[in-house]
Coordinates of C-alpha atoms and ligand atoms in Angstrom, one line a residue:
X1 CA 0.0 0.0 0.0
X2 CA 1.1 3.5 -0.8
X3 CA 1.5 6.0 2.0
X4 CA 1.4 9.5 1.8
X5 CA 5.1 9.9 2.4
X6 CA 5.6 7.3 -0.7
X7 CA 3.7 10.0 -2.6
X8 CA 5.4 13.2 -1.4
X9 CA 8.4 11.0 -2.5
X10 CA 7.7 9.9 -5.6
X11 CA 6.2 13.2 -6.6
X12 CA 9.4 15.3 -5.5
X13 CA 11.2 12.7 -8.3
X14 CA 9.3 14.1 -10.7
X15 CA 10.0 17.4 -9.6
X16 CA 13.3 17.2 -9.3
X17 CA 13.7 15.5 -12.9
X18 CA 11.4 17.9 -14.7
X19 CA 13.3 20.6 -13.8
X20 CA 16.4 19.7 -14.0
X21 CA 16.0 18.7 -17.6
X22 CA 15.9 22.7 -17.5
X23 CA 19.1 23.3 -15.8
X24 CA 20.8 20.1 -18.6
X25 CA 19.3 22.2 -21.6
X26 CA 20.4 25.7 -20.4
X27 CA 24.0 25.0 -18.8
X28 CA 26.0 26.0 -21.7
X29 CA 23.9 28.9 -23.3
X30 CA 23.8 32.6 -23.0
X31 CA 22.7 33.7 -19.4
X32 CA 21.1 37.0 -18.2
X33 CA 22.7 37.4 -14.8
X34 CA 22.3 39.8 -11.8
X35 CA 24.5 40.4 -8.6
X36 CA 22.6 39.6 -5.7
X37 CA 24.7 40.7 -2.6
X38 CA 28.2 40.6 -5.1
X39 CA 29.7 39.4 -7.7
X40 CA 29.6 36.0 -5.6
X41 CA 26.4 35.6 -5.3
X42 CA 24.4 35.7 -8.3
X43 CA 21.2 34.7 -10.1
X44 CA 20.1 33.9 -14.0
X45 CA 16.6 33.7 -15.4
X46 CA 17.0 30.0 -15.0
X47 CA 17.2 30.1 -11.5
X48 CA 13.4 32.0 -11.5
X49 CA 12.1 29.8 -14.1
X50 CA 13.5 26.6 -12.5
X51 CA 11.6 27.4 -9.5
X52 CA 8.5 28.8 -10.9
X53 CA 7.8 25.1 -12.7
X54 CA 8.7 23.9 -9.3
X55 CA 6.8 25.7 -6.8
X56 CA 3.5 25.7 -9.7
X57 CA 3.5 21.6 -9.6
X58 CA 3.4 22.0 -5.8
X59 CA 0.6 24.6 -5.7
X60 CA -1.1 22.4 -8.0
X61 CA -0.8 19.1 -6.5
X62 CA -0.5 20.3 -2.7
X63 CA -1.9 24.0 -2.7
X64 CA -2.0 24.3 1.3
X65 CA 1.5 23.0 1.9
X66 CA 4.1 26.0 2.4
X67 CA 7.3 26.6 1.1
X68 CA 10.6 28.5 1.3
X69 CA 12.6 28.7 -1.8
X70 CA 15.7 30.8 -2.8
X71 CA 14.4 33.2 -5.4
X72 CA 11.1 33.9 -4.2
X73 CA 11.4 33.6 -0.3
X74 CA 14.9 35.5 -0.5
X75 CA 16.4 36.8 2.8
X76 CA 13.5 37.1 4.8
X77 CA 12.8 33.9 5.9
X78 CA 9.5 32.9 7.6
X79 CA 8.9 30.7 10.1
X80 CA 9.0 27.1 10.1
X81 CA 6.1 25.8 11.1
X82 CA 4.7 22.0 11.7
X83 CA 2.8 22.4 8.4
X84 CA 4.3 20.5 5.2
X85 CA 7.2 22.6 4.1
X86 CA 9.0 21.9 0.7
X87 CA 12.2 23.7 0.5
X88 CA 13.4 24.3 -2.9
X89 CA 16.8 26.0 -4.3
X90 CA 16.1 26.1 -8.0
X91 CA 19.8 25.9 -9.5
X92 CA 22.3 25.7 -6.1
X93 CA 26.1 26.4 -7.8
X94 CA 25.2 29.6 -9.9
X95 CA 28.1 30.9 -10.2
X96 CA 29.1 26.8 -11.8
X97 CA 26.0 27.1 -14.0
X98 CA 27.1 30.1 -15.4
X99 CA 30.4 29.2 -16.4
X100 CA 29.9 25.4 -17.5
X101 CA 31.4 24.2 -14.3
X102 CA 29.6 20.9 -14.5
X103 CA 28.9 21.2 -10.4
X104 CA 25.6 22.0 -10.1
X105 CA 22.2 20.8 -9.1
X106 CA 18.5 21.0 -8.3
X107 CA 17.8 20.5 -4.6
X108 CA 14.0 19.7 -3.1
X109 CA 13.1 19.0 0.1
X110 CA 10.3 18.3 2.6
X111 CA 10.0 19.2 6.4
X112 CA 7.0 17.8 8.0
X113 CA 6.5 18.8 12.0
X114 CA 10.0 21.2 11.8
X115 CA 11.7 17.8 10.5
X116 CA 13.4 17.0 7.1
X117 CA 11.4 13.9 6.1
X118 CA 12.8 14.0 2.6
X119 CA 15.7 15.4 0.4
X120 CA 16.6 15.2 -2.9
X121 CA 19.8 16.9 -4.5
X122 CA 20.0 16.1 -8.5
X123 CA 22.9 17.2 -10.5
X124 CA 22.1 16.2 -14.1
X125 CA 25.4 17.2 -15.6
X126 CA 26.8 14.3 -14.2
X127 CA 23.9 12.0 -13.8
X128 CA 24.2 12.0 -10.0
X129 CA 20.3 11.7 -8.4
X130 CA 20.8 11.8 -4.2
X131 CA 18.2 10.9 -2.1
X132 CA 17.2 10.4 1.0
X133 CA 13.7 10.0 3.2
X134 CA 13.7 9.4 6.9
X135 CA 14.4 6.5 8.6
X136 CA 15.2 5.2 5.3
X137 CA 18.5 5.6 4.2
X138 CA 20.9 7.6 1.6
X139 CA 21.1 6.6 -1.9
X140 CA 22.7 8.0 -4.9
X141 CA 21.7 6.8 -8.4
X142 CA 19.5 3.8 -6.0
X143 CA 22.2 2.7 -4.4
X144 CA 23.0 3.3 -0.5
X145 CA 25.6 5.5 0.8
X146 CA 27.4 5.9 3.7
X147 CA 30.0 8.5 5.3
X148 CA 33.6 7.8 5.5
X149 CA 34.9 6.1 8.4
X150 CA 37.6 8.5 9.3
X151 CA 38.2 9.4 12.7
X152 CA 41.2 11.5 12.4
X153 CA 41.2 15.0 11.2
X154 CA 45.2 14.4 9.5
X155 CA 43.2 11.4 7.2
X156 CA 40.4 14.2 6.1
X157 CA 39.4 15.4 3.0
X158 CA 38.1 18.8 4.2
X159 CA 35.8 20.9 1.4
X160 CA 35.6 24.8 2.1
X161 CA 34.0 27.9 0.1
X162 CA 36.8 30.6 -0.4
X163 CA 34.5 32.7 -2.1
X164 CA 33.5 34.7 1.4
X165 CA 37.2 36.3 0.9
X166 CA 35.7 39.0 -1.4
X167 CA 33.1 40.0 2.1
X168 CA 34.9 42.8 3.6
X169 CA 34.1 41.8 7.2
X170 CA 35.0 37.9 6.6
X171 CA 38.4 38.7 4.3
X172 CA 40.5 37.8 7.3
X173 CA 38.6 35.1 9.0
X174 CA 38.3 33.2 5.7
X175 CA 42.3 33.3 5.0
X176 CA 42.8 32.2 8.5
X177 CA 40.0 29.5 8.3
X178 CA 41.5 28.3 5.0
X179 CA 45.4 28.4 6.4
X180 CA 44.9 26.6 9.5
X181 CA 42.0 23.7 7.5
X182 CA 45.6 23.6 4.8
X183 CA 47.5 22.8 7.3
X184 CA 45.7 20.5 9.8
X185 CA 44.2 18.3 6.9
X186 CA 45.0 15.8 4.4
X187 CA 43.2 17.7 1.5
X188 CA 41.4 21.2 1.1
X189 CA 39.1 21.1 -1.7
X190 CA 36.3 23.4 -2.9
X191 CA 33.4 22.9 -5.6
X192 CA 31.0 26.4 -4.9
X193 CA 27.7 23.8 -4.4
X194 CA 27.1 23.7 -1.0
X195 CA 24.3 21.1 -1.8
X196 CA 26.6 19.2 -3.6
X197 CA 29.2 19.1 -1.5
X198 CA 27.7 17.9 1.5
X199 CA 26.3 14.9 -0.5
X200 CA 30.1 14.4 -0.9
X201 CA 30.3 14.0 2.7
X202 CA 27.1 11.7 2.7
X203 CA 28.9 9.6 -0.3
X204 CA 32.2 9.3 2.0
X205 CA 34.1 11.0 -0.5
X206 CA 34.8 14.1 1.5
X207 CA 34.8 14.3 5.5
X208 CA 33.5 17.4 6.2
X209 CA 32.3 20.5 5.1
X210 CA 31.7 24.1 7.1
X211 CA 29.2 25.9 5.4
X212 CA 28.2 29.4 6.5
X213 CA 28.0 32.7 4.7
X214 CA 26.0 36.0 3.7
X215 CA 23.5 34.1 1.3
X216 CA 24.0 30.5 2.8
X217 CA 20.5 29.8 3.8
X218 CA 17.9 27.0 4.5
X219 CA 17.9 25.7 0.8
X220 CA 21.4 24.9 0.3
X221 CA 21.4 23.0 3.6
X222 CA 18.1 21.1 4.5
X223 CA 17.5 18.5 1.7
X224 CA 21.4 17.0 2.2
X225 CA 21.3 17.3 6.1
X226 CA 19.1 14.7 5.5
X227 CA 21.1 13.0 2.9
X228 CA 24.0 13.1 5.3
X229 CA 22.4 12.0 8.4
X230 CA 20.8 9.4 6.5
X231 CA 24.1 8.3 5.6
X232 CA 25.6 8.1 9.1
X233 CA 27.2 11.4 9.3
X234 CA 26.1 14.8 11.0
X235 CA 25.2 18.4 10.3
X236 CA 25.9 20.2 13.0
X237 CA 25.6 24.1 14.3
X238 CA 29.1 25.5 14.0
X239 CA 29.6 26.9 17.1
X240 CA 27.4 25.3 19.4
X241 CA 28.3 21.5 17.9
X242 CA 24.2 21.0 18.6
X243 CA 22.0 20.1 15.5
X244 CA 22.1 22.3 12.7
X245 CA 19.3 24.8 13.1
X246 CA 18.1 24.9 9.5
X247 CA 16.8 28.4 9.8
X248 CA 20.2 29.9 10.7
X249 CA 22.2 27.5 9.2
X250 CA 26.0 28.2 10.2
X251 CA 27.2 24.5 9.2
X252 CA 29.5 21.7 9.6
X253 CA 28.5 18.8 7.8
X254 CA 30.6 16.0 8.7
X255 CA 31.3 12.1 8.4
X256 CA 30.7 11.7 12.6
X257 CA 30.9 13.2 15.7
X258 CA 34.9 13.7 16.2
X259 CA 35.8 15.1 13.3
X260 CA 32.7 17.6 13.1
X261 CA 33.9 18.2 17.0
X262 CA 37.7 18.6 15.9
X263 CA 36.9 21.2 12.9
X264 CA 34.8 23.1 15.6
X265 CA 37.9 23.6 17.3
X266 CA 39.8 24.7 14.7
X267 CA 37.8 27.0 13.4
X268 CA 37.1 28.5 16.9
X269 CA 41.0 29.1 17.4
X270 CA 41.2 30.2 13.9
X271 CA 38.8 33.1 14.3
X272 CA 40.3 33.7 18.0
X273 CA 43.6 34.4 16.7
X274 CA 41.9 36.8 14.1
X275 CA 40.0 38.2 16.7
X276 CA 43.4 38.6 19.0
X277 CA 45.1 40.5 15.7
X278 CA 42.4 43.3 16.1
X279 CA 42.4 44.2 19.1
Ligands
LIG1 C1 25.9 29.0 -3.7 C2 26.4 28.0 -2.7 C3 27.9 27.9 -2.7 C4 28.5 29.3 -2.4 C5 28.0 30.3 -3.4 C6 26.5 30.3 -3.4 P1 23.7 29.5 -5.1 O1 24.5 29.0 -3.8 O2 25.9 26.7 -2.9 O3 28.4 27.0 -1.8 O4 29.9 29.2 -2.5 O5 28.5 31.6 -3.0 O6 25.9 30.9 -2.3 O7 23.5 30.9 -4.9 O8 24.5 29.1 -6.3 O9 22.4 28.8 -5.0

């Protein structure tokens, strides 16, 4: 018998292949772009048209659920609330789109009762469909996937967004963050998706990943938290080390406990010996 979550599932499939066929057909052709907050953080007419085949199928099919999505919600976030919430970044890794970077993705997701209850991050450049429901396991392409078993921070593959370097306030922060992640890790990688990239950490192909930024909101992070946890690893608030709170999403996401615990750390001394240079 088919439950309703088997139908919010199989529904957000849909979704999530109808438009990307949208992002496939458009990747390589002539973009109309505008700065949001900077040259770093931008948006095409793809990323409103993505979402405006999106959040019209959801209106259609489940007009009294809510939703929060990146072009149309913007920066003021509501509220969360128990109702059904789908959570919907049209084209997450712009600034890839724009330029043919073949990192890039749709990204749908569900929170019922505050909670994710599904996530789905599609990248149809390279064929890579990630999924995830609660209680149900993490799959890519329909095959489960599971975080990396590394427990020491020396043995990590560490992905990181330098692009904050160009916000004023963060320039200093970001090249200390970025230094002391060099030099305490086995790798330092970046791919401009956060989406993405913390389905890297749910495949076990990264360890971690610290996500937080002007911009960084709900949609990058909610569908793959699932994804990740899903997959045995945690997303976690990056100062507190409590769960992530998906409004304010300051991130780590990471393959367990330790290592989200040991890049807290670091990044705590990192911005304390910033903080030690001002003063
Ligand atoms: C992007 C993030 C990426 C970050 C970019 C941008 P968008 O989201 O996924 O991690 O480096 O600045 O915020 O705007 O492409 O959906």
């Amino acid at each position: 018998m088919t439950s309703v979550q088997d139908e919010y599932y199989e529904f957000a499939v849909e979704l999530a292949r109808d438009a990307a066929k949208v992002l496939k057909n458009s990747i390589g052709s002539l973009k109309i772009m505008k700065e949001k907050q900077g040259d770093w953080d931008l948006v095409t007419q793809y990323d409103t048209k993505i979402e405006e085949i999106i959040l019209g199928q959801i209106k259609i099919k489940y007009p009294r659920h809510k939703f929060i999505a990146e072009e149309s919600t913007g920066q003021n976030l509501p509220e969360l609330t128990n109702d059904p919430t789908w959570i919907v970044d049209p084209i997450d890794g712009t600034t890839n789109f724009i330029h043919g970077f073949p990192h890039t993705c749709v990204v749908i997701g569900l929170a019922m009762e505050k909670d994710m209850v599904l996530g789905i991050v599609y990248n149809p450049i390279l064929e890579q469909f990630f999924s995830a429901r609660k209680g149900k396991g993490a799959f890519l392409n329909g095959e489960r996937i599971k975080t990396s078993a590394v427990q020491d921070i020396s043995k990590a593959l560490i992905c990181f967004e330098p692009g904050f370097i160009k916000v004023d306030y963060l320039r200093e922060y970001m090249v200390e963050r970025i230094e002391t992640i060099a030099r305490k890790a086995q790798g330092i990688r970046t791919l401009g998706v956060a989406a993405i990239t913390l389905c890297y950490v749910a495949l076990g192909v990264v360890e971690a990943y610290p996500i937080e930024g002007p911009g960084i909101s709900t949609w990058d992070i909610a569908a793959a938290s699932l994804i990740i946890s899903e997959a045995g690893g945690v997303v976690v608030d990056r100062v507190t080390g409590e769960k992530v709170n998906l409004m304010k999403p300051r991130a780590i996401g990471a393959c367990n406990q330790k290592i989200a615990k040991e890049l807290i750390r670091i990044l705590r001394d990192a911005d304390a010996r910033v903080d030690a240079r001002k003063k």
